[in-house]
mmCIF file of C-alpha atoms in Angstrom:
data_model
loop_
_atom_site.group_PDB
_atom_site.id
_atom_site.type_symbol
_atom_site.label_atom_id
_atom_site.label_comp_id
_atom_site.label_asym_id
_atom_site.label_seq_id
_atom_site.Cartn_x
_atom_site.Cartn_y
_atom_site.Cartn_z
ATOM 1 C CA MET A 1 3.458 -45.691 -8.505
ATOM 2 C CA THR A 2 2.239 -42.456 -8.958
ATOM 3 C CA LEU A 3 4.372 -39.549 -9.462
ATOM 4 C CA PRO A 4 3.437 -35.614 -8.998
ATOM 5 C CA ALA A 5 3.923 -33.268 -11.880
ATOM 6 C CA LEU A 6 7.110 -31.811 -11.659
ATOM 7 C CA PRO A 7 8.414 -34.933 -9.810
ATOM 8 C CA THR A 8 12.501 -34.033 -8.157
ATOM 9 C CA SER A 9 15.278 -36.170 -8.250
ATOM 10 C CA LEU A 10 18.880 -36.541 -7.624
ATOM 11 C CA VAL A 11 20.691 -36.913 -11.079
ATOM 12 C CA GLY A 12 22.437 -40.121 -8.811
ATOM 13 C CA SER A 13 25.070 -39.304 -6.335
ATOM 14 C CA TYR A 14 24.404 -37.467 -2.932
ATOM 15 C CA ALA A 15 27.284 -36.509 -0.716
ATOM 16 C CA GLN A 16 29.324 -39.550 0.621
ATOM 17 C CA PRO A 17 29.911 -39.070 4.949
ATOM 18 C CA ASP A 18 33.210 -38.077 5.851
ATOM 19 C CA TRP A 19 33.290 -41.126 7.944
ATOM 20 C CA LEU A 20 33.055 -43.097 4.648
ATOM 21 C CA ILE A 21 35.601 -41.693 2.470
ATOM 22 C CA ASP A 22 38.026 -39.443 2.666
ATOM 23 C CA ARG A 23 36.307 -36.514 1.185
ATOM 24 C CA ALA A 24 39.581 -34.620 0.694
ATOM 25 C CA LYS A 25 41.200 -37.245 -1.807
ATOM 26 C CA LEU A 26 38.130 -37.270 -3.474
ATOM 27 C CA ALA A 27 38.245 -33.871 -4.462
ATOM 28 C CA GLY A 28 41.844 -33.641 -5.027
ATOM 29 C CA ARG A 29 42.036 -35.707 -7.732
ATOM 30 C CA PHE A 30 40.050 -36.630 -11.390
ATOM 31 C CA PRO A 31 37.547 -39.144 -10.914
ATOM 32 C CA PRO A 32 39.064 -42.585 -10.645
ATOM 33 C CA ARG A 33 38.792 -45.140 -13.836
ATOM 34 C CA VAL A 34 40.628 -47.746 -11.765
ATOM 35 C CA ARG A 35 40.253 -49.020 -8.411
ATOM 36 C CA ALA A 36 40.719 -46.099 -5.452
ATOM 37 C CA GLN A 37 40.672 -48.380 -2.363
ATOM 38 C CA GLU A 38 42.495 -45.756 -0.827
ATOM 39 C CA LEU A 39 39.329 -43.489 -0.685
ATOM 40 C CA TRP A 40 37.503 -45.361 1.455
ATOM 41 C CA ARG A 41 37.759 -44.654 5.366
ATOM 42 C CA PRO A 42 36.419 -47.894 7.195
ATOM 43 C CA ALA A 43 38.325 -51.316 7.191
ATOM 44 C CA PRO A 44 38.071 -53.629 4.283
ATOM 45 C CA GLU A 45 36.378 -56.105 6.678
ATOM 46 C CA HIS A 46 33.698 -53.319 7.304
ATOM 47 C CA LEU A 47 33.533 -51.545 4.147
ATOM 48 C CA ALA A 48 30.626 -53.346 3.293
ATOM 49 C CA GLN A 49 28.332 -52.936 6.338
ATOM 50 C CA ALA A 50 29.524 -48.933 5.971
ATOM 51 C CA GLN A 51 28.445 -48.170 2.503
ATOM 52 C CA ASP A 52 24.944 -50.052 3.571
ATOM 53 C CA ASP A 53 24.717 -47.670 6.832
ATOM 54 C CA ALA A 54 25.257 -44.454 4.529
ATOM 55 C CA THR A 55 23.106 -45.869 1.797
ATOM 56 C CA LEU A 56 20.146 -45.616 4.273
ATOM 57 C CA LEU A 57 21.423 -42.428 5.695
ATOM 58 C CA ALA A 58 21.197 -40.931 1.697
ATOM 59 C CA ILE A 59 17.671 -42.986 1.179
ATOM 60 C CA ARG A 60 16.536 -41.198 4.240
ATOM 61 C CA ALA A 61 18.293 -37.791 3.121
ATOM 62 C CA GLN A 62 15.857 -37.641 -0.186
ATOM 63 C CA GLU A 63 12.727 -38.616 1.458
ATOM 64 C CA ARG A 64 13.186 -35.684 4.871
ATOM 65 C CA ALA A 65 14.105 -33.645 1.694
ATOM 66 C CA GLY A 66 10.758 -34.398 -0.151
ATOM 67 C CA LEU A 67 12.129 -35.965 -3.181
ATOM 68 C CA ASP A 68 9.902 -38.219 -5.378
ATOM 69 C CA VAL A 69 12.458 -40.773 -7.015
ATOM 70 C CA VAL A 70 15.152 -41.578 -4.911
ATOM 71 C CA THR A 71 18.515 -43.200 -5.619
ATOM 72 C CA ASP A 72 21.025 -44.982 -3.827
ATOM 73 C CA GLY A 73 23.276 -42.319 -3.769
ATOM 74 C CA GLU A 74 26.361 -43.915 -5.349
ATOM 75 C CA MET A 75 27.255 -44.663 -1.699
ATOM 76 C CA ARG A 76 29.353 -47.653 -3.007
ATOM 77 C CA ARG A 77 31.169 -46.235 -5.498
ATOM 78 C CA GLU A 78 34.660 -43.899 -6.075
ATOM 79 C CA SER A 79 33.607 -42.621 -8.921
ATOM 80 C CA TYR A 80 30.390 -42.913 -11.196
ATOM 81 C CA SER A 81 31.534 -45.276 -13.246
ATOM 82 C CA ASN A 82 34.837 -47.304 -12.021
ATOM 83 C CA HIS A 83 32.267 -49.496 -9.803
ATOM 84 C CA PHE A 84 31.290 -50.796 -12.632
ATOM 85 C CA ALA A 85 33.680 -51.273 -15.180
ATOM 86 C CA THR A 86 36.411 -52.392 -13.401
ATOM 87 C CA ALA A 87 34.083 -55.564 -12.096
ATOM 88 C CA LEU A 88 33.448 -56.659 -15.799
ATOM 89 C CA ASP A 89 35.420 -59.594 -17.090
ATOM 90 C CA GLY A 90 38.081 -59.087 -20.135
ATOM 91 C CA VAL A 91 39.635 -56.038 -18.042
ATOM 92 C CA ASP A 92 42.937 -55.525 -16.519
ATOM 93 C CA VAL A 93 42.822 -53.044 -13.840
ATOM 94 C CA ASP A 94 45.770 -54.165 -11.714
ATOM 95 C CA ASN A 95 48.027 -52.927 -14.613
ATOM 96 C CA PRO A 96 46.443 -50.332 -16.119
ATOM 97 C CA GLY A 97 46.321 -48.281 -19.408
ATOM 98 C CA SER A 98 46.020 -44.555 -19.595
ATOM 99 C CA ALA A 99 43.670 -42.545 -21.610
ATOM 100 C CA LEU A 100 42.821 -39.045 -21.465
ATOM 101 C CA ASP A 101 39.817 -37.568 -19.458
ATOM 102 C CA ARG A 102 37.433 -34.638 -20.704
ATOM 103 C CA SER A 103 39.831 -32.380 -19.791
ATOM 104 C CA GLY A 104 43.048 -33.678 -22.028
ATOM 105 C CA HIS A 105 45.091 -35.197 -18.697
ATOM 106 C CA PRO A 106 46.096 -38.789 -18.753
ATOM 107 C CA ASN A 107 44.689 -41.012 -16.325
ATOM 108 C CA PRO A 108 45.083 -44.841 -15.329
ATOM 109 C CA VAL A 109 42.343 -46.807 -16.901
ATOM 110 C CA PRO A 110 41.376 -50.095 -17.070
ATOM 111 C CA ARG A 111 43.189 -51.777 -20.086
ATOM 112 C CA ILE A 112 41.007 -54.391 -22.211
ATOM 113 C CA VAL A 113 42.776 -57.415 -22.485
ATOM 114 C CA GLY A 114 40.275 -59.955 -23.789
ATOM 115 C CA PRO A 115 36.065 -60.019 -24.724
ATOM 116 C CA ILE A 116 34.039 -57.630 -22.252
ATOM 117 C CA GLY A 117 31.872 -59.574 -20.281
ATOM 118 C CA ARG A 118 29.742 -59.563 -17.432
ATOM 119 C CA PRO A 119 30.291 -62.509 -15.009
ATOM 120 C CA GLU A 120 27.569 -61.796 -12.845
ATOM 121 C CA PRO A 121 24.971 -58.808 -12.296
ATOM 122 C CA ILE A 122 26.708 -56.226 -10.928
ATOM 123 C CA GLN A 123 24.574 -53.777 -9.171
ATOM 124 C CA VAL A 124 21.264 -56.055 -8.472
ATOM 125 C CA ARG A 125 22.158 -56.444 -5.117
ATOM 126 C CA ASP A 126 22.447 -52.715 -4.850
ATOM 127 C CA LEU A 127 19.406 -51.896 -6.376
ATOM 128 C CA GLN A 128 17.271 -54.445 -3.936
ATOM 129 C CA PHE A 129 19.092 -53.287 -1.103
ATOM 130 C CA LEU A 130 17.327 -49.772 -2.169
ATOM 131 C CA ARG A 131 14.015 -51.298 -3.490
ATOM 132 C CA ALA A 132 13.956 -52.709 0.318
ATOM 133 C CA ALA A 133 13.818 -49.228 2.308
ATOM 134 C CA THR A 134 11.923 -46.971 0.577
ATOM 135 C CA ASP A 135 8.440 -46.998 -0.814
ATOM 136 C CA HIS A 136 9.402 -44.092 -3.228
ATOM 137 C CA VAL A 137 10.088 -44.371 -7.443
ATOM 138 C CA VAL A 138 13.349 -45.585 -7.281
ATOM 139 C CA LYS A 139 16.580 -45.072 -9.829
ATOM 140 C CA MET A 140 19.625 -46.837 -10.447
ATOM 141 C CA THR A 141 22.599 -45.246 -12.711
ATOM 142 C CA VAL A 142 24.995 -47.715 -15.006
ATOM 143 C CA PRO A 143 28.095 -46.101 -17.011
ATOM 144 C CA GLY A 144 27.097 -46.390 -20.798
ATOM 145 C CA PRO A 145 29.335 -48.052 -23.108
ATOM 146 C CA PHE A 146 30.781 -45.566 -24.842
ATOM 147 C CA THR A 147 31.558 -43.579 -22.265
ATOM 148 C CA MET A 148 33.354 -46.780 -20.554
ATOM 149 C CA SER A 149 35.139 -46.883 -23.732
ATOM 150 C CA GLN A 150 36.348 -44.057 -23.955
ATOM 151 C CA GLN A 151 37.900 -44.763 -20.005
ATOM 152 C CA ALA A 152 39.990 -47.486 -21.392
ATOM 153 C CA GLN A 153 42.638 -48.552 -23.088
ATOM 154 C CA ASN A 154 41.836 -50.772 -25.792
ATOM 155 C CA ASP A 155 44.507 -53.390 -25.657
ATOM 156 C CA HIS A 156 42.241 -56.633 -27.748
ATOM 157 C CA TYR A 157 39.281 -54.977 -29.996
ATOM 158 C CA PRO A 158 40.477 -53.707 -33.737
ATOM 159 C CA ASP A 159 38.862 -50.700 -32.765
ATOM 160 C CA ALA A 160 37.046 -48.343 -30.283
ATOM 161 C CA GLU A 161 33.848 -48.661 -31.919
ATOM 162 C CA ALA A 162 34.205 -52.873 -31.664
ATOM 163 C CA ALA A 163 34.949 -52.157 -27.544
ATOM 164 C CA ALA A 164 32.069 -49.645 -27.467
ATOM 165 C CA MET A 165 29.671 -52.369 -28.709
ATOM 166 C CA ALA A 166 30.951 -54.685 -26.278
ATOM 167 C CA TYR A 167 30.617 -52.320 -23.803
ATOM 168 C CA ALA A 168 26.815 -52.011 -25.065
ATOM 169 C CA ALA A 169 26.064 -55.791 -24.741
ATOM 170 C CA VAL A 170 27.041 -55.939 -20.862
ATOM 171 C CA VAL A 171 25.096 -52.978 -20.191
ATOM 172 C CA ASN A 172 22.063 -54.135 -22.253
ATOM 173 C CA ALA A 173 21.965 -57.411 -19.353
ATOM 174 C CA GLU A 174 22.541 -55.213 -16.602
ATOM 175 C CA VAL A 175 19.380 -52.768 -17.336
ATOM 176 C CA LYS A 176 17.241 -55.671 -17.913
ATOM 177 C CA ASP A 177 18.771 -57.086 -14.695
ATOM 178 C CA LEU A 178 17.936 -54.666 -12.871
ATOM 179 C CA HIS A 179 14.439 -53.816 -14.250
ATOM 180 C CA ALA A 180 13.467 -57.381 -13.371
ATOM 181 C CA ALA A 181 14.916 -57.083 -9.888
ATOM 182 C CA GLY A 182 12.374 -54.038 -9.404
ATOM 183 C CA ALA A 183 13.841 -50.356 -10.600
ATOM 184 C CA ASP A 184 11.497 -48.026 -11.509
ATOM 185 C CA VAL A 185 13.870 -45.983 -13.737
ATOM 186 C CA VAL A 186 17.226 -47.362 -14.719
ATOM 187 C CA GLN A 187 20.069 -44.336 -16.108
ATOM 188 C CA ILE A 188 22.557 -44.792 -18.512
ATOM 189 C CA ASP A 189 25.397 -42.254 -17.844
ATOM 190 C CA GLU A 190 27.159 -41.221 -21.076
ATOM 191 C CA PRO A 191 28.794 -38.069 -20.096
ATOM 192 C CA TYR A 192 31.381 -38.384 -23.108
ATOM 193 C CA LEU A 193 28.485 -38.040 -25.648
ATOM 194 C CA GLN A 194 28.847 -34.311 -25.156
ATOM 195 C CA ALA A 195 32.824 -34.060 -24.911
ATOM 196 C CA ARG A 196 33.534 -36.204 -27.529
ATOM 197 C CA PRO A 197 31.023 -35.489 -30.277
ATOM 198 C CA ASP A 198 32.337 -36.767 -33.347
ATOM 199 C CA ALA A 199 32.999 -39.910 -31.937
ATOM 200 C CA ALA A 200 29.605 -40.086 -30.570
ATOM 201 C CA ARG A 201 28.066 -39.431 -33.968
ATOM 202 C CA GLN A 202 30.374 -42.047 -35.275
ATOM 203 C CA TYR A 203 29.756 -45.123 -33.217
ATOM 204 C CA GLY A 204 28.870 -43.546 -29.573
ATOM 205 C CA LEU A 205 24.958 -43.516 -30.411
ATOM 206 C CA ALA A 206 24.725 -46.974 -31.985
ATOM 207 C CA ALA A 207 26.448 -48.310 -28.732
ATOM 208 C CA LEU A 208 23.807 -46.705 -26.524
ATOM 209 C CA ASN A 209 20.826 -47.906 -28.836
ATOM 210 C CA ALA A 210 22.303 -51.777 -28.849
ATOM 211 C CA ALA A 211 22.967 -50.870 -24.701
ATOM 212 C CA LEU A 212 18.751 -50.366 -24.814
ATOM 213 C CA ASP A 213 17.795 -53.166 -27.574
ATOM 214 C CA GLY A 214 14.767 -54.869 -26.019
ATOM 215 C CA VAL A 215 14.526 -53.008 -23.007
ATOM 216 C CA THR A 216 11.264 -52.636 -21.443
ATOM 217 C CA GLY A 217 11.193 -50.625 -18.132
ATOM 218 C CA THR A 218 11.176 -47.204 -18.152
ATOM 219 C CA THR A 219 15.231 -45.956 -19.134
ATOM 220 C CA ALA A 220 17.305 -42.483 -18.758
ATOM 221 C CA VAL A 221 20.129 -40.900 -20.598
ATOM 222 C CA HIS A 222 22.610 -38.262 -18.410
ATOM 223 C CA LEU A 223 24.834 -36.482 -20.529
ATOM 224 C CA CYS A 224 26.769 -33.595 -18.492
ATOM 225 C CA PHE A 225 29.707 -30.974 -18.967
ATOM 226 C CA GLY A 226 31.646 -32.607 -16.286
ATOM 227 C CA TYR A 227 31.690 -32.061 -12.058
ATOM 228 C CA ALA A 228 31.458 -28.410 -11.298
ATOM 229 C CA ALA A 229 33.962 -29.350 -8.157
ATOM 230 C CA ILE A 230 37.166 -29.999 -11.027
ATOM 231 C CA ILE A 231 35.477 -29.079 -14.607
ATOM 232 C CA HIS A 232 34.782 -25.133 -13.750
ATOM 233 C CA GLU A 233 34.250 -23.370 -17.416
ATOM 234 C CA ARG A 234 30.849 -24.464 -18.770
ATOM 235 C CA PRO A 235 29.802 -24.166 -22.485
ATOM 236 C CA GLU A 236 26.914 -22.655 -23.702
ATOM 237 C CA GLY A 237 25.315 -25.230 -25.263
ATOM 238 C CA TYR A 238 25.432 -29.143 -25.818
ATOM 239 C CA SER A 239 27.668 -30.295 -28.321
ATOM 240 C CA PHE A 240 25.508 -33.366 -28.705
ATOM 241 C CA LEU A 241 21.875 -33.677 -27.576
ATOM 242 C CA PRO A 242 19.496 -33.248 -31.235
ATOM 243 C CA GLU A 243 21.106 -36.504 -31.891
ATOM 244 C CA LEU A 244 19.456 -38.147 -29.009
ATOM 245 C CA ALA A 245 15.592 -37.436 -30.221
ATOM 246 C CA GLY A 246 15.255 -40.775 -32.202
ATOM 247 C CA CYS A 247 17.347 -42.882 -29.453
ATOM 248 C CA PRO A 248 14.910 -45.513 -27.913
ATOM 249 C CA VAL A 249 15.262 -43.955 -24.203
ATOM 250 C CA ASP A 250 12.139 -42.599 -22.506
ATOM 251 C CA GLN A 251 13.671 -39.998 -20.353
ATOM 252 C CA ILE A 252 17.301 -37.478 -20.905
ATOM 253 C CA SER A 253 19.196 -35.809 -18.172
ATOM 254 C CA ILE A 254 20.465 -32.785 -19.002
ATOM 255 C CA GLU A 255 22.572 -29.798 -16.841
ATOM 256 C CA THR A 256 21.212 -26.028 -17.088
ATOM 257 C CA ALA A 257 21.391 -24.338 -13.720
ATOM 258 C CA GLN A 258 25.399 -23.515 -13.498
ATOM 259 C CA SER A 259 25.396 -22.949 -17.718
ATOM 260 C CA GLY A 260 22.684 -21.062 -17.930
ATOM 261 C CA LEU A 261 21.674 -23.392 -20.437
ATOM 262 C CA ASP A 262 20.041 -22.051 -23.697
ATOM 263 C CA LEU A 263 16.057 -24.208 -23.362
ATOM 264 C CA GLY A 264 15.774 -23.830 -26.841
ATOM 265 C CA VAL A 265 17.603 -27.338 -27.219
ATOM 266 C CA LEU A 266 14.753 -28.679 -25.712
ATOM 267 C CA SER A 267 12.683 -28.375 -29.013
ATOM 268 C CA ASP A 268 14.439 -31.197 -30.263
ATOM 269 C CA LEU A 269 13.855 -33.267 -28.143
ATOM 270 C CA THR A 270 9.820 -33.206 -27.723
ATOM 271 C CA ASP A 271 8.881 -36.796 -27.432
ATOM 272 C CA LYS A 272 11.481 -37.203 -24.759
ATOM 273 C CA THR A 273 10.779 -36.514 -21.005
ATOM 274 C CA VAL A 274 13.572 -34.306 -19.926
ATOM 275 C CA ILE A 275 15.240 -34.604 -16.593
ATOM 276 C CA LEU A 276 15.896 -30.644 -15.510
ATOM 277 C CA GLY A 277 19.089 -29.771 -13.707
ATOM 278 C CA VAL A 278 18.391 -26.721 -12.030
ATOM 279 C CA ILE A 279 20.653 -27.154 -9.020
ATOM 280 C CA ASP A 280 24.003 -25.488 -9.015
ATOM 281 C CA LEU A 281 26.408 -27.572 -7.670
ATOM 282 C CA SER A 282 29.823 -25.468 -8.140
ATOM 283 C CA THR A 283 29.088 -23.465 -5.046
ATOM 284 C CA PRO A 284 27.659 -25.072 -1.516
ATOM 285 C CA GLU A 285 25.617 -21.581 -1.432
ATOM 286 C CA VAL A 286 21.981 -22.900 -0.847
ATOM 287 C CA GLU A 287 19.980 -21.350 -3.538
ATOM 288 C CA SER A 288 16.281 -20.167 -2.577
ATOM 289 C CA ALA A 289 13.384 -22.740 -3.645
ATOM 290 C CA GLN A 290 12.144 -19.212 -5.575
ATOM 291 C CA THR A 291 15.377 -19.358 -7.455
ATOM 292 C CA VAL A 292 14.885 -22.980 -8.339
ATOM 293 C CA ALA A 293 11.220 -22.393 -9.574
ATOM 294 C CA ALA A 294 12.417 -19.787 -12.239
ATOM 295 C CA ARG A 295 15.202 -21.813 -13.411
ATOM 296 C CA VAL A 296 12.331 -24.966 -14.168
ATOM 297 C CA ARG A 297 10.000 -22.206 -15.279
ATOM 298 C CA ARG A 298 12.545 -21.440 -18.343
ATOM 299 C CA ALA A 299 11.603 -24.869 -19.754
ATOM 300 C CA PHE A 300 7.445 -23.914 -19.580
ATOM 301 C CA ASP A 301 7.674 -22.612 -23.262
ATOM 302 C CA ARG A 302 9.609 -25.795 -24.545
ATOM 303 C CA LEU A 303 7.890 -28.539 -23.365
ATOM 304 C CA PRO A 304 4.500 -29.890 -21.586
ATOM 305 C CA VAL A 305 4.750 -30.007 -17.937
ATOM 306 C CA GLU A 306 3.903 -33.365 -17.881
ATOM 307 C CA GLN A 307 7.408 -33.954 -19.898
ATOM 308 C CA LEU A 308 9.677 -32.316 -17.290
ATOM 309 C CA VAL A 309 11.337 -33.666 -13.969
ATOM 310 C CA VAL A 310 12.994 -31.263 -11.420
ATOM 311 C CA ALA A 311 16.450 -32.253 -10.617
ATOM 312 C CA THR A 312 20.063 -31.318 -9.588
ATOM 313 C CA ASP A 313 22.834 -30.717 -11.739
ATOM 314 C CA CYS A 314 25.760 -33.979 -11.464
ATOM 315 C CA GLY A 315 28.084 -34.314 -8.557
ATOM 316 C CA MET A 316 26.373 -33.972 -5.605
ATOM 317 C CA LYS A 317 28.588 -35.832 -4.154
ATOM 318 C CA TYR A 318 31.443 -33.137 -4.182
ATOM 319 C CA LEU A 319 29.216 -31.130 -2.026
ATOM 320 C CA PRO A 320 29.157 -30.692 1.944
ATOM 321 C CA ARG A 321 26.505 -32.701 3.553
ATOM 322 C CA GLU A 322 24.599 -29.722 4.814
ATOM 323 C CA SER A 323 24.701 -28.177 1.174
ATOM 324 C CA ALA A 324 23.817 -31.528 -0.234
ATOM 325 C CA THR A 325 20.569 -31.416 2.386
ATOM 326 C CA GLY A 326 19.346 -27.943 2.135
ATOM 327 C CA LYS A 327 19.886 -28.106 -1.688
ATOM 328 C CA MET A 328 17.482 -30.820 -2.175
ATOM 329 C CA ALA A 329 15.124 -29.214 0.027
ATOM 330 C CA ALA A 330 15.166 -25.989 -2.141
ATOM 331 C CA MET A 331 14.584 -27.792 -5.123
ATOM 332 C CA ALA A 332 11.359 -29.442 -3.515
ATOM 333 C CA GLY A 333 10.281 -26.321 -2.345
ATOM 334 C CA ALA A 334 10.529 -24.976 -5.809
ATOM 335 C CA ALA A 335 8.514 -27.829 -6.937
ATOM 336 C CA ALA A 336 5.560 -27.110 -4.342
ATOM 337 C CA ILE A 337 5.830 -23.452 -5.550
ATOM 338 C CA LEU A 338 5.323 -24.756 -9.489
ATOM 339 C CA ARG A 339 2.765 -27.480 -8.667
ATOM 340 C CA ALA A 340 0.876 -24.585 -6.652
ATOM 341 C CA GLU A 341 0.966 -22.218 -9.296
ATOM 342 C CA ARG A 342 -0.826 -24.578 -11.465
ATOM 343 C CA GLY A 343 -3.571 -25.509 -9.427
#
């Protein structure tokens, strides 16, 4: 499928409907690492159907807004990572452990009690549903091995590096299965590379490289500063980003809107396509297309237009749906303005 210049995309999530999930409970806690079934409003026997219906709404909302790359909106997930992490063998989610989140608070997390394994493909059915519902380019997101290792209590492996490499093996298998099932782009979400740069340099990058080993389809990796709805203070720059220049990933997803990021960092990533977050999700206020276009133009002296994807910052699931809809339309409008300027 051919994409236009400056294609538009969500990072991953879209605003889940109030009839699907208790949004007040969701916003009033840190993202769950173990199961959080109390967040869902439908009865258990109706939940899968409700999640399918919400996924269709998310797909149609992206199409109507004019986005070029479509995700499933992560409608079936309580958080970006626990949907996958709690489906693995070797983890005890009923008797959880504890680990510090990126804000320094202890959180209940899966406890690794045996070899990490993937009993079956976890998100292939979700991808097949997305692929059948749209003729757009589609992207699927998977939590990264380093991030999952930081969101677990390791009671089995000799050290954190060994746990991260075990997670890398299951992510690698999942990414390959998703591409085989029709994903155009598979994105690995690795926010903890940014949150814990020292450990990321020690073994996180090696785990990410292992997760990408032998993958032939288009891949992306996403780094962020944490959900804007929860982590309010933004650093001025990434603590871990140039290190990805040598990583065998095709696209790198970063946030620039709320942080006002100095885009000089893009000069280190000249061989990558950059998914540029230009929609501020710290406020429900909808930016104008002109404001968004100005944020994109900041990157033009750093990378060729052909290496840019226009995207949101991450965490759209926490926005009201009307704000999410408006912000997506503003993003598509910005891309239209910039394409017209290029002729």
